[in-house]
Amino acid sequence: MLPTILVIEDNEINMDLVIFLLRSMDMVVLPALNGPAGLAMAKKLRPSIILCDIQMPELDGFAVLNALRGNAKFANIPVVALTALAMDGDRERMLAAGFDGYLSKPIDLEELQLEIRTQLASIASGLTYR
Ligand code: MN
């Protein structure tokens, strides 16, 4: 089965880019344009990996992460932060907040491929304990 990637991103231009890149990697993409829609899709469709924007109205990326981690059924899905805040220390801040990975925007194909490969490998090896 092809990996299914849920993308939660409120900017449609960024969303279109990420969808295009993931499809070029033979991934099935589930797009959600806000946090509540993303959470609903995560619960219904159980994606392999979630890519989640940080800055969103209603529920931001941290709130989405906390909602997933607070539910034992979804706590093991890797969640990768997508952020425009490309500042020193961002990666550490996102990992400390509980994200499994970090990608800064604009998303780069090679970095995205590496991150997806890393997350799929950690799922396959059973290293995603929480
Ligand atoms: Mn945003």
mmCIF file of N, CA and C and ligand atoms in Angstrom:
data_model
loop_
_atom_site.group_PDB
_atom_site.id
_atom_site.type_symbol
_atom_site.label_atom_id
_atom_site.label_comp_id
_atom_site.label_asym_id
_atom_site.label_seq_id
_atom_site.Cartn_x
_atom_site.Cartn_y
_atom_site.Cartn_z
ATOM 1 N N MET A 1 0.839 -1.208 0.000
ATOM 2 C CA MET A 1 0.000 0.000 0.000
ATOM 3 C C MET A 1 0.868 1.251 0.000
ATOM 4 N N LEU A 2 0.478 2.243 -0.773
ATOM 5 C CA LEU A 2 1.239 3.491 -0.798
ATOM 6 C C LEU A 2 1.046 4.241 0.518
ATOM 7 N N PRO A 3 2.113 4.897 0.997
ATOM 8 C CA PRO A 3 1.953 5.709 2.211
ATOM 9 C C PRO A 3 0.971 6.855 1.976
ATOM 10 N N THR A 4 0.180 7.121 2.995
ATOM 11 C CA THR A 4 -0.787 8.206 2.933
ATOM 12 C C THR A 4 -0.293 9.341 3.817
ATOM 13 N N ILE A 5 -0.209 10.537 3.236
ATOM 14 C CA ILE A 5 0.313 11.685 3.968
ATOM 15 C C ILE A 5 -0.779 12.735 4.116
ATOM 16 N N LEU A 6 -1.132 13.031 5.358
ATOM 17 C CA LEU A 6 -2.093 14.103 5.619
ATOM 18 C C LEU A 6 -1.326 15.422 5.726
ATOM 19 N N VAL A 7 -1.721 16.402 4.908
ATOM 20 C CA VAL A 7 -1.092 17.720 4.950
ATOM 21 C C VAL A 7 -2.094 18.721 5.505
ATOM 22 N N ILE A 8 -1.748 19.359 6.625
ATOM 23 C CA ILE A 8 -2.613 20.373 7.235
ATOM 24 C C ILE A 8 -1.901 21.708 7.062
ATOM 25 N N GLU A 9 -2.455 22.551 6.207
ATOM 26 C CA GLU A 9 -1.781 23.804 5.810
ATOM 27 C C GLU A 9 -2.835 24.787 5.356
ATOM 28 N N ASP A 10 -2.852 25.991 5.928
ATOM 29 C CA ASP A 10 -3.919 26.936 5.588
ATOM 30 C C ASP A 10 -3.603 27.831 4.397
ATOM 31 N N ASN A 11 -2.365 27.792 3.924
ATOM 32 C CA ASN A 11 -2.005 28.605 2.756
ATOM 33 C C ASN A 11 -2.104 27.738 1.500
ATOM 34 N N GLU A 12 -3.004 28.123 0.590
ATOM 35 C CA GLU A 12 -3.272 27.249 -0.556
ATOM 36 C C GLU A 12 -2.091 27.112 -1.506
ATOM 37 N N ILE A 13 -1.268 28.146 -1.584
ATOM 38 C CA ILE A 13 -0.098 28.064 -2.466
ATOM 39 C C ILE A 13 0.910 27.054 -1.904
ATOM 40 N N ASN A 14 1.142 27.140 -0.600
ATOM 41 C CA ASN A 14 2.027 26.148 0.033
ATOM 42 C C ASN A 14 1.433 24.754 -0.076
ATOM 43 N N MET A 15 0.129 24.661 0.127
ATOM 44 C CA MET A 15 -0.541 23.356 0.028
ATOM 45 C C MET A 15 -0.343 22.759 -1.359
ATOM 46 N N ASP A 16 -0.579 23.560 -2.409
ATOM 47 C CA ASP A 16 -0.450 23.044 -3.770
ATOM 48 C C ASP A 16 0.973 22.544 -4.034
ATOM 49 N N LEU A 17 1.966 23.272 -3.526
ATOM 50 C CA LEU A 17 3.362 22.864 -3.726
ATOM 51 C C LEU A 17 3.629 21.520 -3.034
ATOM 52 N N VAL A 18 3.192 21.404 -1.793
ATOM 53 C CA VAL A 18 3.453 20.162 -1.043
ATOM 54 C C VAL A 18 2.734 18.983 -1.705
ATOM 55 N N ILE A 19 1.495 19.200 -2.161
ATOM 56 C CA ILE A 19 0.756 18.128 -2.847
ATOM 57 C C ILE A 19 1.510 17.689 -4.099
ATOM 58 N N PHE A 20 1.961 18.676 -4.871
ATOM 59 C CA PHE A 20 2.693 18.372 -6.104
ATOM 60 C C PHE A 20 3.946 17.547 -5.801
ATOM 61 N N LEU A 21 4.706 17.963 -4.798
ATOM 62 C CA LEU A 21 5.954 17.265 -4.463
ATOM 63 C C LEU A 21 5.672 15.848 -3.952
ATOM 64 N N LEU A 22 4.676 15.707 -3.081
ATOM 65 C CA LEU A 22 4.375 14.377 -2.527
ATOM 66 C C LEU A 22 3.873 13.431 -3.613
ATOM 67 N N ARG A 23 3.069 13.957 -4.531
ATOM 68 C CA ARG A 23 2.570 13.089 -5.606
ATOM 69 C C ARG A 23 3.718 12.658 -6.509
ATOM 70 N N SER A 24 4.711 13.529 -6.695
ATOM 71 C CA SER A 24 5.872 13.160 -7.513
ATOM 72 C C SER A 24 6.662 12.043 -6.831
ATOM 73 N N MET A 25 6.424 11.849 -5.527
ATOM 74 C CA MET A 25 7.097 10.786 -4.770
ATOM 75 C C MET A 25 6.196 9.566 -4.608
ATOM 76 N N ASP A 26 5.077 9.504 -5.368
ATOM 77 C CA ASP A 26 4.136 8.384 -5.294
ATOM 78 C C ASP A 26 3.469 8.229 -3.935
ATOM 79 N N MET A 27 3.192 9.346 -3.286
ATOM 80 C CA MET A 27 2.478 9.305 -2.020
ATOM 81 C C MET A 27 1.015 9.649 -2.270
ATOM 82 N N VAL A 28 0.127 9.078 -1.462
ATOM 83 C CA VAL A 28 -1.274 9.481 -1.493
ATOM 84 C C VAL A 28 -1.404 10.670 -0.548
ATOM 85 N N VAL A 29 -1.995 11.768 -1.031
ATOM 86 C CA VAL A 29 -2.066 12.988 -0.232
ATOM 87 C C VAL A 29 -3.498 13.273 0.203
ATOM 88 N N LEU A 30 -3.649 13.570 1.494
ATOM 89 C CA LEU A 30 -4.937 14.020 2.032
ATOM 90 C C LEU A 30 -4.753 15.470 2.433
ATOM 91 N N PRO A 31 -5.399 16.422 1.765
ATOM 92 C CA PRO A 31 -5.219 17.836 2.118
ATOM 93 C C PRO A 31 -6.287 18.338 3.084
ATOM 94 N N ALA A 32 -5.847 19.105 4.090
ATOM 95 C CA ALA A 32 -6.782 19.759 5.012
ATOM 96 C C ALA A 32 -6.333 21.206 5.168
ATOM 97 N N LEU A 33 -7.264 22.149 4.955
ATOM 98 C CA LEU A 33 -6.891 23.570 4.951
ATOM 99 C C LEU A 33 -7.013 24.258 6.313
ATOM 100 N N ASN A 34 -7.349 23.489 7.345
ATOM 101 C CA ASN A 34 -7.328 24.070 8.699
ATOM 102 C C ASN A 34 -7.182 22.944 9.731
ATOM 103 N N GLY A 35 -6.886 23.334 10.962
ATOM 104 C CA GLY A 35 -6.623 22.364 12.011
ATOM 105 C C GLY A 35 -7.786 21.430 12.309
ATOM 106 N N PRO A 36 -9.012 21.967 12.503
ATOM 107 C CA PRO A 36 -10.134 21.081 12.796
ATOM 108 C C PRO A 36 -10.388 20.056 11.683
ATOM 109 N N ALA A 37 -10.311 20.487 10.417
ATOM 110 C CA ALA A 37 -10.506 19.549 9.307
ATOM 111 C C ALA A 37 -9.401 18.496 9.308
ATOM 112 N N GLY A 38 -8.180 18.922 9.621
ATOM 113 C CA GLY A 38 -7.054 17.992 9.671
ATOM 114 C C GLY A 38 -7.233 16.942 10.756
ATOM 115 N N LEU A 39 -7.680 17.369 11.925
ATOM 116 C CA LEU A 39 -7.892 16.417 13.021
ATOM 117 C C LEU A 39 -8.973 15.408 12.656
ATOM 118 N N ALA A 40 -10.049 15.910 12.047
ATOM 119 C CA ALA A 40 -11.144 15.019 11.656
ATOM 120 C C ALA A 40 -10.651 13.988 10.639
ATOM 121 N N MET A 41 -9.834 14.430 9.671
ATOM 122 C CA MET A 41 -9.324 13.494 8.659
ATOM 123 C C MET A 41 -8.351 12.505 9.282
ATOM 124 N N ALA A 42 -7.526 12.979 10.214
ATOM 125 C CA ALA A 42 -6.563 12.086 10.875
ATOM 126 C C ALA A 42 -7.303 10.959 11.582
ATOM 127 N N LYS A 43 -8.384 11.310 12.266
ATOM 128 C CA LYS A 43 -9.116 10.316 13.043
ATOM 129 C C LYS A 43 -9.870 9.341 12.155
ATOM 130 N N LYS A 44 -10.384 9.853 11.048
ATOM 131 C CA LYS A 44 -11.183 9.007 10.161
ATOM 132 C C LYS A 44 -10.308 8.136 9.255
ATOM 133 N N LEU A 45 -9.215 8.721 8.765
ATOM 134 C CA LEU A 45 -8.464 8.055 7.693
ATOM 135 C C LEU A 45 -7.103 7.507 8.114
ATOM 136 N N ARG A 46 -6.662 7.763 9.341
ATOM 137 C CA ARG A 46 -5.422 7.227 9.879
ATOM 138 C C ARG A 46 -4.248 7.264 8.893
ATOM 139 N N PRO A 47 -3.755 8.460 8.586
ATOM 140 C CA PRO A 47 -2.623 8.576 7.653
ATOM 141 C C PRO A 47 -1.351 7.962 8.233
ATOM 142 N N SER A 48 -0.384 7.676 7.334
ATOM 143 C CA SER A 48 0.911 7.145 7.780
ATOM 144 C C SER A 48 1.696 8.225 8.509
ATOM 145 N N ILE A 49 1.654 9.433 7.950
ATOM 146 C CA ILE A 49 2.438 10.571 8.458
ATOM 147 C C ILE A 49 1.572 11.823 8.321
ATOM 148 N N ILE A 50 1.756 12.782 9.232
ATOM 149 C CA ILE A 50 1.059 14.065 9.133
ATOM 150 C C ILE A 50 2.098 15.173 8.992
ATOM 151 N N LEU A 51 1.922 16.016 7.979
ATOM 152 C CA LEU A 51 2.723 17.235 7.854
ATOM 153 C C LEU A 51 1.819 18.377 8.291
ATOM 154 N N CYS A 52 2.245 19.163 9.274
ATOM 155 C CA CYS A 52 1.338 20.152 9.854
ATOM 156 C C CYS A 52 1.978 21.532 9.958
ATOM 157 N N ASP A 53 1.324 22.497 9.336
ATOM 158 C CA ASP A 53 1.713 23.900 9.447
ATOM 159 C C ASP A 53 1.625 24.338 10.913
ATOM 160 N N ILE A 54 2.445 25.307 11.288
ATOM 161 C CA ILE A 54 2.404 25.817 12.663
ATOM 162 C C ILE A 54 1.419 26.980 12.785
ATOM 163 N N GLN A 55 1.540 27.966 11.897
ATOM 164 C CA GLN A 55 0.712 29.167 12.021
ATOM 165 C C GLN A 55 -0.594 29.004 11.263
ATOM 166 N N MET A 56 -1.663 28.746 12.022
ATOM 167 C CA MET A 56 -3.000 28.615 11.440
ATOM 168 C C MET A 56 -3.993 29.220 12.416
ATOM 169 N N PRO A 57 -5.091 29.802 11.898
ATOM 170 C CA PRO A 57 -6.147 30.294 12.791
ATOM 171 C C PRO A 57 -6.875 29.108 13.422
ATOM 172 N N GLU A 58 -7.718 29.350 14.373
ATOM 173 C CA GLU A 58 -8.476 28.318 15.106
ATOM 174 C C GLU A 58 -7.511 27.441 15.894
ATOM 175 N N LEU A 59 -7.106 26.335 15.277
ATOM 176 C CA LEU A 59 -6.146 25.442 15.921
ATOM 177 C C LEU A 59 -4.805 25.599 15.220
ATOM 178 N N ASP A 60 -3.762 26.017 15.951
ATOM 179 C CA ASP A 60 -2.449 26.092 15.314
ATOM 180 C C ASP A 60 -1.784 24.707 15.367
ATOM 181 N N GLY A 61 -0.581 24.628 14.827
ATOM 182 C CA GLY A 61 0.092 23.333 14.742
ATOM 183 C C GLY A 61 0.332 22.692 16.098
ATOM 184 N N PHE A 62 0.627 23.506 17.107
ATOM 185 C CA PHE A 62 0.861 22.949 18.444
ATOM 186 C C PHE A 62 -0.431 22.349 19.009
ATOM 187 N N ALA A 63 -1.551 23.030 18.780
ATOM 188 C CA ALA A 63 -2.842 22.538 19.271
ATOM 189 C C ALA A 63 -3.238 21.244 18.561
ATOM 190 N N VAL A 64 -2.976 21.178 17.260
ATOM 191 C CA VAL A 64 -3.265 19.952 16.508
ATOM 192 C C VAL A 64 -2.418 18.803 17.067
ATOM 193 N N LEU A 65 -1.123 19.072 17.268
ATOM 194 C CA LEU A 65 -0.228 18.048 17.807
ATOM 195 C C LEU A 65 -0.722 17.560 19.164
ATOM 196 N N ASN A 66 -1.084 18.500 20.032
ATOM 197 C CA ASN A 66 -1.519 18.113 21.372
ATOM 198 C C ASN A 66 -2.813 17.310 21.340
ATOM 199 N N ALA A 67 -3.718 17.667 20.428
ATOM 200 C CA ALA A 67 -4.967 16.915 20.316
ATOM 201 C C ALA A 67 -4.692 15.476 19.872
ATOM 202 N N LEU A 68 -3.744 15.311 18.943
ATOM 203 C CA LEU A 68 -3.409 13.950 18.484
ATOM 204 C C LEU A 68 -2.720 13.162 19.583
ATOM 205 N N ARG A 69 -1.781 13.805 20.269
ATOM 206 C CA ARG A 69 -0.996 13.098 21.294
ATOM 207 C C ARG A 69 -1.845 12.753 22.514
ATOM 208 N N GLY A 70 -2.932 13.502 22.679
ATOM 209 C CA GLY A 70 -3.799 13.257 23.817
ATOM 210 C C GLY A 70 -4.732 12.077 23.614
ATOM 211 N N ASN A 71 -4.710 11.480 22.441
ATOM 212 C CA ASN A 71 -5.595 10.365 22.131
ATOM 213 C C ASN A 71 -4.735 9.141 21.782
ATOM 214 N N ALA A 72 -4.787 8.120 22.626
ATOM 215 C CA ALA A 72 -3.896 6.955 22.469
ATOM 216 C C ALA A 72 -3.993 6.326 21.085
ATOM 217 N N LYS A 73 -5.153 6.429 20.450
ATOM 218 C CA LYS A 73 -5.327 5.809 19.133
ATOM 219 C C LYS A 73 -4.504 6.497 18.047
ATOM 220 N N PHE A 74 -4.187 7.771 18.267
ATOM 221 C CA PHE A 74 -3.500 8.536 17.219
ATOM 222 C C PHE A 74 -2.129 9.025 17.649
ATOM 223 N N ALA A 75 -1.760 8.714 18.886
ATOM 224 C CA ALA A 75 -0.533 9.267 19.448
ATOM 225 C C ALA A 75 0.722 8.791 18.721
ATOM 226 N N ASN A 76 0.631 7.667 18.007
ATOM 227 C CA ASN A 76 1.832 7.126 17.355
ATOM 228 C C ASN A 76 2.034 7.577 15.917
ATOM 229 N N ILE A 77 1.132 8.368 15.375
ATOM 230 C CA ILE A 77 1.325 8.848 14.001
ATOM 231 C C ILE A 77 2.395 9.939 14.022
ATOM 232 N N PRO A 78 3.475 9.784 13.228
ATOM 233 C CA PRO A 78 4.497 10.829 13.215
ATOM 234 C C PRO A 78 3.932 12.150 12.682
ATOM 235 N N VAL A 79 4.258 13.235 13.361
ATOM 236 C CA VAL A 79 3.807 14.555 12.942
ATOM 237 C C VAL A 79 5.033 15.436 12.699
ATOM 238 N N VAL A 80 5.129 15.953 11.471
ATOM 239 C CA VAL A 80 6.254 16.800 11.066
ATOM 240 C C VAL A 80 5.761 18.243 10.966
ATOM 241 N N ALA A 81 6.454 19.156 11.639
ATOM 242 C CA ALA A 81 6.080 20.579 11.605
ATOM 243 C C ALA A 81 6.529 21.225 10.298
ATOM 244 N N LEU A 82 5.622 22.006 9.699
ATOM 245 C CA LEU A 82 5.967 22.836 8.541
ATOM 246 C C LEU A 82 5.955 24.275 9.035
ATOM 247 N N THR A 83 7.064 24.963 8.926
ATOM 248 C CA THR A 83 7.039 26.317 9.445
ATOM 249 C C THR A 83 7.800 27.303 8.582
ATOM 250 N N ALA A 84 7.276 28.522 8.573
ATOM 251 C CA ALA A 84 7.932 29.610 7.854
ATOM 252 C C ALA A 84 8.942 30.290 8.764
ATOM 253 N N LEU A 85 8.900 29.943 10.040
ATOM 254 C CA LEU A 85 9.781 30.578 11.015
ATOM 255 C C LEU A 85 11.164 29.949 10.921
ATOM 256 N N ALA A 86 11.905 30.283 9.861
ATOM 257 C CA ALA A 86 13.221 29.658 9.692
ATOM 258 C C ALA A 86 14.264 30.422 10.494
ATOM 259 N N MET A 87 14.246 30.200 11.783
ATOM 260 C CA MET A 87 15.204 30.876 12.659
ATOM 261 C C MET A 87 16.052 29.828 13.350
ATOM 262 N N ASP A 88 17.229 30.248 13.823
ATOM 263 C CA ASP A 88 18.081 29.336 14.577
ATOM 264 C C ASP A 88 17.310 28.815 15.773
ATOM 265 N N GLY A 89 17.402 27.549 16.023
ATOM 266 C CA GLY A 89 16.751 26.979 17.194
ATOM 267 C C GLY A 89 15.346 26.478 16.929
ATOM 268 N N ASP A 90 14.799 26.748 15.742
ATOM 269 C CA ASP A 90 13.445 26.285 15.420
ATOM 270 C C ASP A 90 13.321 24.778 15.478
ATOM 271 N N ARG A 91 14.298 24.099 14.881
ATOM 272 C CA ARG A 91 14.234 22.640 14.850
ATOM 273 C C ARG A 91 14.162 22.097 16.287
ATOM 274 N N GLU A 92 15.027 22.619 17.150
ATOM 275 C CA GLU A 92 15.062 22.151 18.541
ATOM 276 C C GLU A 92 13.741 22.462 19.241
ATOM 277 N N ARG A 93 13.191 23.663 18.949
ATOM 278 C CA ARG A 93 11.936 24.069 19.569
ATOM 279 C C ARG A 93 10.790 23.141 19.149
ATOM 280 N N MET A 94 10.750 22.804 17.857
ATOM 281 C CA MET A 94 9.681 21.934 17.345
ATOM 282 C C MET A 94 9.831 20.519 17.905
ATOM 283 N N LEU A 95 11.057 20.017 17.970
ATOM 284 C CA LEU A 95 11.267 18.666 18.495
ATOM 285 C C LEU A 95 10.947 18.640 19.995
ATOM 286 N N ALA A 96 11.307 19.729 20.695
ATOM 287 C CA ALA A 96 11.011 19.797 22.131
ATOM 288 C C ALA A 96 9.500 19.844 22.365
ATOM 289 N N ALA A 97 8.766 20.446 21.426
ATOM 290 C CA ALA A 97 7.306 20.527 21.559
ATOM 291 C C ALA A 97 6.647 19.168 21.300
ATOM 292 N N GLY A 98 7.410 18.226 20.734
ATOM 293 C CA GLY A 98 6.869 16.886 20.514
ATOM 294 C C GLY A 98 6.703 16.502 19.060
ATOM 295 N N PHE A 99 7.070 17.411 18.138
ATOM 296 C CA PHE A 99 7.012 17.034 16.722
ATOM 297 C C PHE A 99 8.111 16.018 16.429
ATOM 298 N N ASP A 100 7.841 15.141 15.452
ATOM 299 C CA ASP A 100 8.821 14.114 15.086
ATOM 300 C C ASP A 100 9.838 14.621 14.085
ATOM 301 N N GLY A 101 9.531 15.719 13.423
ATOM 302 C CA GLY A 101 10.450 16.263 12.438
ATOM 303 C C GLY A 101 10.067 17.697 12.154
ATOM 304 N N TYR A 102 10.837 18.317 11.277
ATOM 305 C CA TYR A 102 10.688 19.749 11.035
ATOM 306 C C TYR A 102 11.097 20.053 9.596
ATOM 307 N N LEU A 103 10.275 20.811 8.894
ATOM 308 C CA LEU A 103 10.619 21.275 7.546
ATOM 309 C C LEU A 103 10.300 22.758 7.472
ATOM 310 N N SER A 104 11.240 23.558 6.957
ATOM 311 C CA SER A 104 10.959 24.983 6.821
ATOM 312 C C SER A 104 10.499 25.282 5.399
ATOM 313 N N LYS A 105 9.590 26.254 5.305
ATOM 314 C CA LYS A 105 9.035 26.649 4.008
ATOM 315 C C LYS A 105 9.890 27.749 3.394
ATOM 316 N N PRO A 106 9.982 27.870 2.088
ATOM 317 C CA PRO A 106 9.338 26.986 1.101
ATOM 318 C C PRO A 106 9.938 25.576 1.135
ATOM 319 N N ILE A 107 9.045 24.591 0.970
ATOM 320 C CA ILE A 107 9.463 23.199 1.080
ATOM 321 C C ILE A 107 10.348 22.821 -0.098
ATOM 322 N N ASP A 108 11.458 22.168 0.230
ATOM 323 C CA ASP A 108 12.441 21.732 -0.749
ATOM 324 C C ASP A 108 12.248 20.233 -0.996
ATOM 325 N N LEU A 109 12.249 19.819 -2.274
ATOM 326 C CA LEU A 109 11.961 18.420 -2.611
ATOM 327 C C LEU A 109 12.898 17.453 -1.903
ATOM 328 N N GLU A 110 14.199 17.751 -1.927
ATOM 329 C CA GLU A 110 15.150 16.800 -1.331
ATOM 330 C C GLU A 110 14.960 16.683 0.175
ATOM 331 N N GLU A 111 14.707 17.812 0.832
ATOM 332 C CA GLU A 111 14.482 17.767 2.284
ATOM 333 C C GLU A 111 13.199 17.013 2.611
ATOM 334 N N LEU A 112 12.170 17.230 1.784
ATOM 335 C CA LEU A 112 10.903 16.527 1.986
ATOM 336 C C LEU A 112 11.095 15.031 1.807
ATOM 337 N N GLN A 113 11.810 14.632 0.756
ATOM 338 C CA GLN A 113 12.055 13.202 0.510
ATOM 339 C C GLN A 113 12.800 12.572 1.683
ATOM 340 N N LEU A 114 13.822 13.286 2.174
ATOM 341 C CA LEU A 114 14.612 12.770 3.292
ATOM 342 C C LEU A 114 13.743 12.614 4.548
ATOM 343 N N GLU A 115 12.916 13.629 4.812
ATOM 344 C CA GLU A 115 12.073 13.596 6.014
ATOM 345 C C GLU A 115 11.060 12.452 5.938
ATOM 346 N N ILE A 116 10.424 12.282 4.770
ATOM 347 C CA ILE A 116 9.431 11.216 4.609
ATOM 348 C C ILE A 116 10.103 9.852 4.755
ATOM 349 N N ARG A 117 11.279 9.716 4.126
ATOM 350 C CA ARG A 117 12.013 8.442 4.226
ATOM 351 C C ARG A 117 12.378 8.139 5.685
ATOM 352 N N THR A 118 12.821 9.170 6.399
ATOM 353 C CA THR A 118 13.186 8.994 7.813
ATOM 354 C C THR A 118 11.986 8.539 8.630
ATOM 355 N N GLN A 119 10.839 9.179 8.411
ATOM 356 C CA GLN A 119 9.645 8.838 9.186
ATOM 357 C C GLN A 119 9.136 7.437 8.838
ATOM 358 N N LEU A 120 9.166 7.084 7.545
ATOM 359 C CA LEU A 120 8.712 5.742 7.148
ATOM 360 C C LEU A 120 9.633 4.674 7.737
ATOM 361 N N ALA A 121 10.948 4.963 7.778
ATOM 362 C CA ALA A 121 11.903 4.006 8.347
ATOM 363 C C ALA A 121 11.650 3.834 9.834
ATOM 364 N N SER A 122 11.335 4.917 10.517
ATOM 365 C CA SER A 122 11.119 4.799 11.957
ATOM 366 C C SER A 122 9.816 4.069 12.256
ATOM 367 N N ILE A 123 8.808 4.240 11.397
ATOM 368 C CA ILE A 123 7.567 3.466 11.544
ATOM 369 C C ILE A 123 7.876 1.978 11.338
ATOM 370 N N ALA A 124 8.623 1.677 10.250
ATOM 371 C CA ALA A 124 8.905 0.284 9.894
ATOM 372 C C ALA A 124 9.714 -0.420 10.974
ATOM 373 N N SER A 125 10.588 0.333 11.650
ATOM 374 C CA SER A 125 11.433 -0.299 12.673
ATOM 375 C C SER A 125 10.777 -0.278 14.044
ATOM 376 N N GLY A 126 9.566 0.274 14.104
ATOM 377 C CA GLY A 126 8.849 0.286 15.382
ATOM 378 C C GLY A 126 9.439 1.230 16.395
ATOM 379 N N LEU A 127 10.181 2.216 15.931
ATOM 380 C CA LEU A 127 10.841 3.146 16.857
ATOM 381 C C LEU A 127 9.933 4.264 17.339
ATOM 382 N N THR A 128 8.720 4.330 16.798
ATOM 383 C CA THR A 128 7.837 5.425 17.199
ATOM 384 C C THR A 128 7.040 5.029 18.441
ATOM 385 N N TYR A 129 7.694 5.024 19.575
ATOM 386 C CA TYR A 129 7.015 4.734 20.855
ATOM 387 C C TYR A 129 6.606 6.038 21.512
ATOM 388 N N ARG A 130 5.484 6.001 22.205
ATOM 389 C CA ARG A 130 5.130 7.158 23.039
ATOM 390 C C ARG A 130 4.382 6.712 24.260
HETATM 391 MN MN MN B 1 -0.174 29.050 7.981
#
